[in-house]
Amino acid sequence: MNLPYEPDVAFGVHPDLGVAAAADDRPYLDEVLRKHHFRYSQDLDVYLLPEGTGHITAVRTMAAATREFQDAGLTVAADPRIMLPSPDPTPDDVAARTTQPGQSLTAMTGELHELRRSADVAEVLEQILDEHHGPVGDLEEFIDTAAAWCERLDTPNGRELGQHLRTIAHHVAFLGDRLADAQLDLSVMPGVTPQDAPPLADMPLPVRHNVPSVTHTARSRAAVASSPNRPTELPAASEEAPRSTAAPSSPRRTR
């Protein structure tokens, strides 16, 4: 890094060893870095984290050490490339994804404010729906992995929550299919917004209806409510109010 001043501590990225720290030869700096698990390498003259430290852990460790240095009135510099994770492993027939700053879902949403042709919007949607690197597929894979984690508990609650998460993953896949339909329609739609069209930021968002959340108490009541799968002949409690013989209403789906 080419810095206009000499900081007390500088964090950077070693191509093979991950996040590294360079500091003056002062006991306090050494103490703080060691407190946050950095160890001095005599050969490289820098501080390194233990081998195998994950990317997120390394970033959080650096941030915690930076806050402590700054609270002590010291100056810290950090290479922005520390925030960029290494490319994820991919199947043999899929090209490895290169890090592209500004390609987050938030950034792609911001791109829509500058686009005028429907084909350009379709191109952005295509990035979101990319089979290997799109956020829709990534979200589905994340939820499936979380479901597998719950099932690994091998408890009734874990298996139930795992099944619930897999249902959510199914909904995400269904959402991806519907977005793919919209992307195809946009790609063949010869539409261009006129020059005098209002800015996208001025367009009102649709009103969303809030679905009441199901509380733990409501779930408990549902669990003990009458069900067609339960025996109909149960011992009646004393002085129990007569039950209605009308057929139960169909359960409402909230999703």
GROMACS .gro file of C-alpha atoms in nm:
model
  255
    1MET     CA    1   0.000   0.000   0.000
    2ASN     CA    2   0.121   0.349  -0.086
    3LEU     CA    3   0.023   0.559   0.214
    4PRO     CA    4   0.053   0.939   0.248
    5TYR     CA    5   0.154   0.895   0.614
    6GLU     CA    6   0.319   0.637   0.835
    7PRO     CA    7   0.053   0.459   1.047
    8ASP     CA    8   0.127   0.293   1.378
    9VAL     CA    9  -0.017  -0.036   1.250
   10ALA     CA   10  -0.095  -0.149   0.895
   11PHE     CA   11  -0.304  -0.452   0.795
   12GLY     CA   12  -0.267  -0.616   0.456
   13VAL     CA   13  -0.315  -0.946   0.274
   14HIS     CA   14  -0.041  -1.200   0.211
   15PRO     CA   15  -0.121  -1.405  -0.102
   16ASP     CA   16  -0.060  -1.735   0.076
   17LEU     CA   17  -0.084  -1.661   0.447
   18GLY     CA   18  -0.391  -1.438   0.466
   19VAL     CA   19  -0.430  -1.125   0.678
   20ALA     CA   20  -0.100  -0.982   0.801
   21ALA     CA   21  -0.012  -0.690   1.028
   22ALA     CA   22   0.295  -0.468   1.028
   23ALA     CA   23   0.373  -0.259   1.336
   24ASP     CA   24   0.652  -0.061   1.496
   25ASP     CA   25   0.870  -0.234   1.752
   26ARG     CA   26   0.671  -0.120   2.055
   27PRO     CA   27   0.562  -0.343   2.342
   28TYR     CA   28   0.204  -0.215   2.345
   29LEU     CA   29   0.152  -0.286   1.974
   30ASP     CA   30   0.293  -0.636   2.016
   31GLU     CA   31   0.073  -0.695   2.321
   32VAL     CA   32  -0.249  -0.598   2.145
   33LEU     CA   33  -0.172  -0.798   1.832
   34ARG     CA   34  -0.090  -1.107   2.036
   35LYS     CA   35  -0.406  -1.056   2.237
   36HIS     CA   36  -0.599  -1.089   1.910
   37HIS     CA   37  -0.408  -1.405   1.810
   38PHE     CA   38  -0.154  -1.246   1.574
   39ARG     CA   39   0.193  -1.399   1.601
   40TYR     CA   40   0.515  -1.239   1.486
   41SER     CA   41   0.701  -1.406   1.198
   42GLN     CA   42   1.073  -1.344   1.221
   43ASP     CA   43   1.128  -1.447   0.857
   44LEU     CA   44   0.863  -1.215   0.709
   45ASP     CA   45   0.883  -0.939   0.972
   46VAL     CA   46   0.503  -0.926   0.999
   47TYR     CA   47   0.235  -1.058   1.232
   48LEU     CA   48   0.017  -1.343   1.102
   49LEU     CA   49  -0.296  -1.520   1.223
   50PRO     CA   50  -0.285  -1.895   1.288
   51GLU     CA   51  -0.288  -2.114   0.979
   52GLY     CA   52  -0.640  -2.211   0.874
   53THR     CA   53  -0.810  -1.900   1.015
   54GLY     CA   54  -1.132  -1.843   0.816
   55HIS     CA   55  -1.191  -1.527   0.618
   56ILE     CA   56  -1.476  -1.396   0.833
   57THR     CA   57  -1.284  -1.470   1.153
   58ALA     CA   58  -0.978  -1.289   1.015
   59VAL     CA   59  -1.181  -0.981   0.923
   60ARG     CA   60  -1.348  -0.969   1.264
   61THR     CA   61  -1.014  -1.016   1.441
   62MET     CA   62  -0.858  -0.732   1.244
   63ALA     CA   63  -1.157  -0.508   1.318
   64ALA     CA   64  -1.139  -0.581   1.691
   65ALA     CA   65  -0.767  -0.505   1.703
   66THR     CA   66  -0.820  -0.188   1.499
   67ARG     CA   67  -1.082  -0.060   1.745
   68GLU     CA   68  -0.848  -0.120   2.037
   69PHE     CA   69  -0.563   0.064   1.865
   70GLN     CA   70  -0.787   0.357   1.772
   71ASP     CA   71  -0.930   0.379   2.125
   72ALA     CA   72  -0.569   0.424   2.238
   73GLY     CA   73  -0.523   0.713   1.994
   74LEU     CA   74  -0.312   0.519   1.746
   75THR     CA   75  -0.340   0.533   1.366
   76VAL     CA   76  -0.430   0.222   1.169
   77ALA     CA   77  -0.429   0.156   0.795
   78ALA     CA   78  -0.592  -0.143   0.627
   79ASP     CA   79  -0.585  -0.268   0.270
   80PRO     CA   80  -0.948  -0.281   0.140
   81ARG     CA   81  -0.871  -0.611  -0.030
   82ILE     CA   82  -0.886  -0.774   0.313
   83MET     CA   83  -1.266  -0.761   0.284
   84LEU     CA   84  -1.268  -0.966  -0.038
   85PRO     CA   85  -1.295  -1.343   0.023
   86SER     CA   86  -1.094  -1.590  -0.180
   87PRO     CA   87  -1.279  -1.754  -0.473
   88ASP     CA   88  -1.506  -2.040  -0.369
   89PRO     CA   89  -1.423  -2.388  -0.503
   90THR     CA   90  -1.636  -2.483  -0.803
   91PRO     CA   91  -1.703  -2.802  -1.001
   92ASP     CA   92  -1.451  -2.894  -1.267
   93ASP     CA   93  -1.676  -2.786  -1.553
   94VAL     CA   94  -1.756  -2.444  -1.403
   95ALA     CA   95  -1.524  -2.146  -1.427
   96ALA     CA   96  -1.413  -2.011  -1.090
   97ARG     CA   97  -1.584  -1.685  -0.999
   98THR     CA   98  -1.352  -1.389  -0.980
   99THR     CA   99  -1.414  -1.126  -0.716
  100GLN     CA  100  -1.602  -0.836  -0.870
  101PRO     CA  101  -1.655  -0.544  -0.631
  102GLY     CA  102  -1.997  -0.387  -0.674
  103GLN     CA  103  -2.171  -0.710  -0.783
  104SER     CA  104  -2.370  -0.762  -0.465
  105LEU     CA  105  -2.750  -0.780  -0.483
  106THR     CA  106  -2.765  -0.427  -0.340
  107ALA     CA  107  -2.531  -0.302  -0.613
  108MET     CA  108  -2.733  -0.471  -0.886
  109THR     CA  109  -3.050  -0.315  -0.746
  110GLY     CA  110  -2.878   0.021  -0.774
  111GLU     CA  111  -2.800  -0.051  -1.140
  112LEU     CA  112  -3.172  -0.052  -1.218
  113HIS     CA  113  -3.187   0.322  -1.151
  114GLU     CA  114  -2.958   0.385  -1.449
  115LEU     CA  115  -3.112   0.143  -1.701
  116ARG     CA  116  -3.361   0.237  -1.972
  117ARG     CA  117  -3.395  -0.075  -2.189
  118SER     CA  118  -3.586  -0.383  -2.078
  119ALA     CA  119  -3.310  -0.601  -2.225
  120ASP     CA  120  -3.062  -0.440  -1.984
  121VAL     CA  121  -3.287  -0.519  -1.689
  122ALA     CA  122  -3.313  -0.877  -1.818
  123GLU     CA  123  -2.933  -0.896  -1.818
  124VAL     CA  124  -2.917  -0.793  -1.452
  125LEU     CA  125  -3.183  -1.050  -1.366
  126GLU     CA  126  -2.978  -1.312  -1.547
  127GLN     CA  127  -2.688  -1.242  -1.310
  128ILE     CA  128  -2.917  -1.288  -1.010
  129LEU     CA  129  -3.046  -1.618  -1.148
  130ASP     CA  130  -2.706  -1.755  -1.249
  131GLU     CA  131  -2.710  -2.127  -1.174
  132HIS     CA  132  -2.370  -2.134  -1.007
  133HIS     CA  133  -2.309  -1.783  -0.873
  134GLY     CA  134  -2.648  -1.610  -0.848
  135PRO     CA  135  -2.782  -1.504  -0.507
  136VAL     CA  136  -3.106  -1.699  -0.554
  137GLY     CA  137  -2.918  -2.026  -0.590
  138ASP     CA  138  -2.679  -1.929  -0.311
  139LEU     CA  139  -2.975  -1.863  -0.079
  140GLU     CA  140  -3.134  -2.197  -0.162
  141GLU     CA  141  -2.805  -2.378  -0.095
  142PHE     CA  142  -2.757  -2.189   0.234
  143ILE     CA  143  -3.105  -2.284   0.359
  144ASP     CA  144  -3.057  -2.648   0.258
  145THR     CA  145  -2.726  -2.653   0.445
  146ALA     CA  146  -2.891  -2.499   0.752
  147ALA     CA  147  -3.160  -2.769   0.729
  148ALA     CA  148  -2.895  -3.041   0.719
  149TRP     CA  149  -2.732  -2.888   1.026
  150CYS     CA  150  -3.063  -2.903   1.216
  151GLU     CA  151  -3.124  -3.262   1.110
  152ARG     CA  152  -2.776  -3.357   1.230
  153LEU     CA  153  -2.890  -3.282   1.586
  154ASP     CA  154  -3.094  -3.604   1.559
  155THR     CA  155  -3.368  -3.469   1.784
  156PRO     CA  156  -3.741  -3.435   1.712
  157ASN     CA  157  -3.717  -3.055   1.717
  158GLY     CA  158  -3.411  -3.062   1.493
  159ARG     CA  159  -3.576  -3.287   1.236
  160GLU     CA  160  -3.893  -3.075   1.242
  161LEU     CA  161  -3.700  -2.751   1.192
  162GLY     CA  162  -3.491  -2.912   0.919
  163GLN     CA  163  -3.806  -3.009   0.731
  164HIS     CA  164  -3.940  -2.655   0.776
  165LEU     CA  165  -3.619  -2.508   0.632
  166ARG     CA  166  -3.630  -2.744   0.335
  167THR     CA  167  -3.982  -2.623   0.265
  168ILE     CA  168  -3.851  -2.266   0.266
  169ALA     CA  169  -3.574  -2.370   0.025
  170HIS     CA  170  -3.844  -2.513  -0.203
  171HIS     CA  171  -4.021  -2.176  -0.198
  172VAL     CA  172  -3.694  -2.002  -0.288
  173ALA     CA  173  -3.653  -2.239  -0.586
  174PHE     CA  174  -4.011  -2.163  -0.690
  175LEU     CA  175  -3.935  -1.790  -0.665
  176GLY     CA  176  -3.633  -1.843  -0.891
  177ASP     CA  177  -3.855  -2.010  -1.152
  178ARG     CA  178  -4.096  -1.716  -1.149
  179LEU     CA  179  -3.808  -1.470  -1.179
  180ALA     CA  180  -3.674  -1.668  -1.473
  181ASP     CA  181  -4.012  -1.628  -1.645
  182ALA     CA  182  -3.998  -1.253  -1.588
  183GLN     CA  183  -3.638  -1.241  -1.713
  184LEU     CA  184  -3.741  -1.416  -2.036
  185ASP     CA  185  -4.032  -1.175  -2.089
  186LEU     CA  186  -3.802  -0.875  -2.038
  187SER     CA  187  -3.541  -1.011  -2.278
  188VAL     CA  188  -3.791  -1.018  -2.567
  189MET     CA  189  -3.978  -0.703  -2.471
  190PRO     CA  190  -3.875  -0.410  -2.698
  191GLY     CA  191  -3.937  -0.156  -2.422
  192VAL     CA  192  -3.744   0.164  -2.354
  193THR     CA  193  -3.837   0.416  -2.086
  194PRO     CA  194  -3.897   0.764  -2.233
  195GLN     CA  195  -3.655   1.044  -2.165
  196ASP     CA  196  -3.911   1.233  -1.954
  197ALA     CA  197  -3.996   0.928  -1.738
  198PRO     CA  198  -3.982   1.004  -1.364
  199PRO     CA  199  -3.677   0.875  -1.175
  200LEU     CA  200  -3.714   0.523  -1.047
  201ALA     CA  201  -3.660   0.648  -0.691
  202ASP     CA  202  -3.977   0.861  -0.725
  203MET     CA  203  -4.195   0.565  -0.821
  204PRO     CA  204  -4.410   0.450  -0.525
  205LEU     CA  205  -4.343   0.101  -0.399
  206PRO     CA  206  -4.638  -0.143  -0.388
  207VAL     CA  207  -4.816  -0.176  -0.058
  208ARG     CA  208  -4.713  -0.498   0.111
  209HIS     CA  209  -4.954  -0.678   0.338
  210ASN     CA  210  -4.799  -0.784   0.666
  211VAL     CA  211  -4.864  -1.147   0.750
  212PRO     CA  212  -4.912  -1.184   1.127
  213SER     CA  213  -4.633  -1.390   1.276
  214VAL     CA  214  -4.722  -1.719   1.443
  215THR     CA  215  -4.628  -1.694   1.809
  216HIS     CA  216  -4.511  -1.981   2.025
  217THR     CA  217  -4.842  -1.970   2.214
  218ALA     CA  218  -5.040  -1.997   1.891
  219ARG     CA  219  -4.831  -2.293   1.784
  220SER     CA  220  -4.890  -2.461   2.120
  221ARG     CA  221  -5.265  -2.413   2.087
  222ALA     CA  222  -5.256  -2.555   1.736
  223ALA     CA  223  -5.065  -2.857   1.863
  224VAL     CA  224  -5.338  -2.948   2.114
  225ALA     CA  225  -5.633  -2.852   1.893
  226SER     CA  226  -5.865  -3.121   1.759
  227SER     CA  227  -5.733  -3.297   1.452
  228PRO     CA  228  -5.889  -3.553   1.216
  229ASN     CA  229  -5.577  -3.766   1.272
  230ARG     CA  230  -5.648  -3.805   1.643
  231PRO     CA  231  -5.885  -4.061   1.798
  232THR     CA  232  -6.240  -3.934   1.817
  233GLU     CA  233  -6.329  -4.127   2.132
  234LEU     CA  234  -6.148  -3.958   2.416
  235PRO     CA  235  -6.251  -3.968   2.782
  236ALA     CA  236  -6.464  -3.662   2.843
  237ALA     CA  237  -6.372  -3.432   3.127
  238SER     CA  238  -6.629  -3.364   3.394
  239GLU     CA  239  -6.866  -3.074   3.325
  240GLU     CA  240  -6.710  -3.024   2.983
  241ALA     CA  241  -6.901  -2.789   2.758
  242PRO     CA  242  -7.072  -2.965   2.464
  243ARG     CA  243  -6.868  -2.951   2.146
  244SER     CA  244  -7.005  -2.836   1.817
  245THR     CA  245  -7.076  -3.113   1.565
  246ALA     CA  246  -7.008  -2.884   1.271
  247ALA     CA  247  -6.722  -2.978   1.042
  248PRO     CA  248  -6.402  -2.789   1.114
  249SER     CA  249  -6.317  -2.510   0.878
  250SER     CA  250  -6.030  -2.552   0.634
  251PRO     CA  251  -5.697  -2.438   0.774
  252ARG     CA  252  -5.573  -2.107   0.641
  253ARG     CA  253  -5.240  -2.101   0.468
  254THR     CA  254  -5.022  -1.806   0.552
  255ARG     CA  255  -4.765  -1.888   0.288
   0.00000   0.00000   0.00000
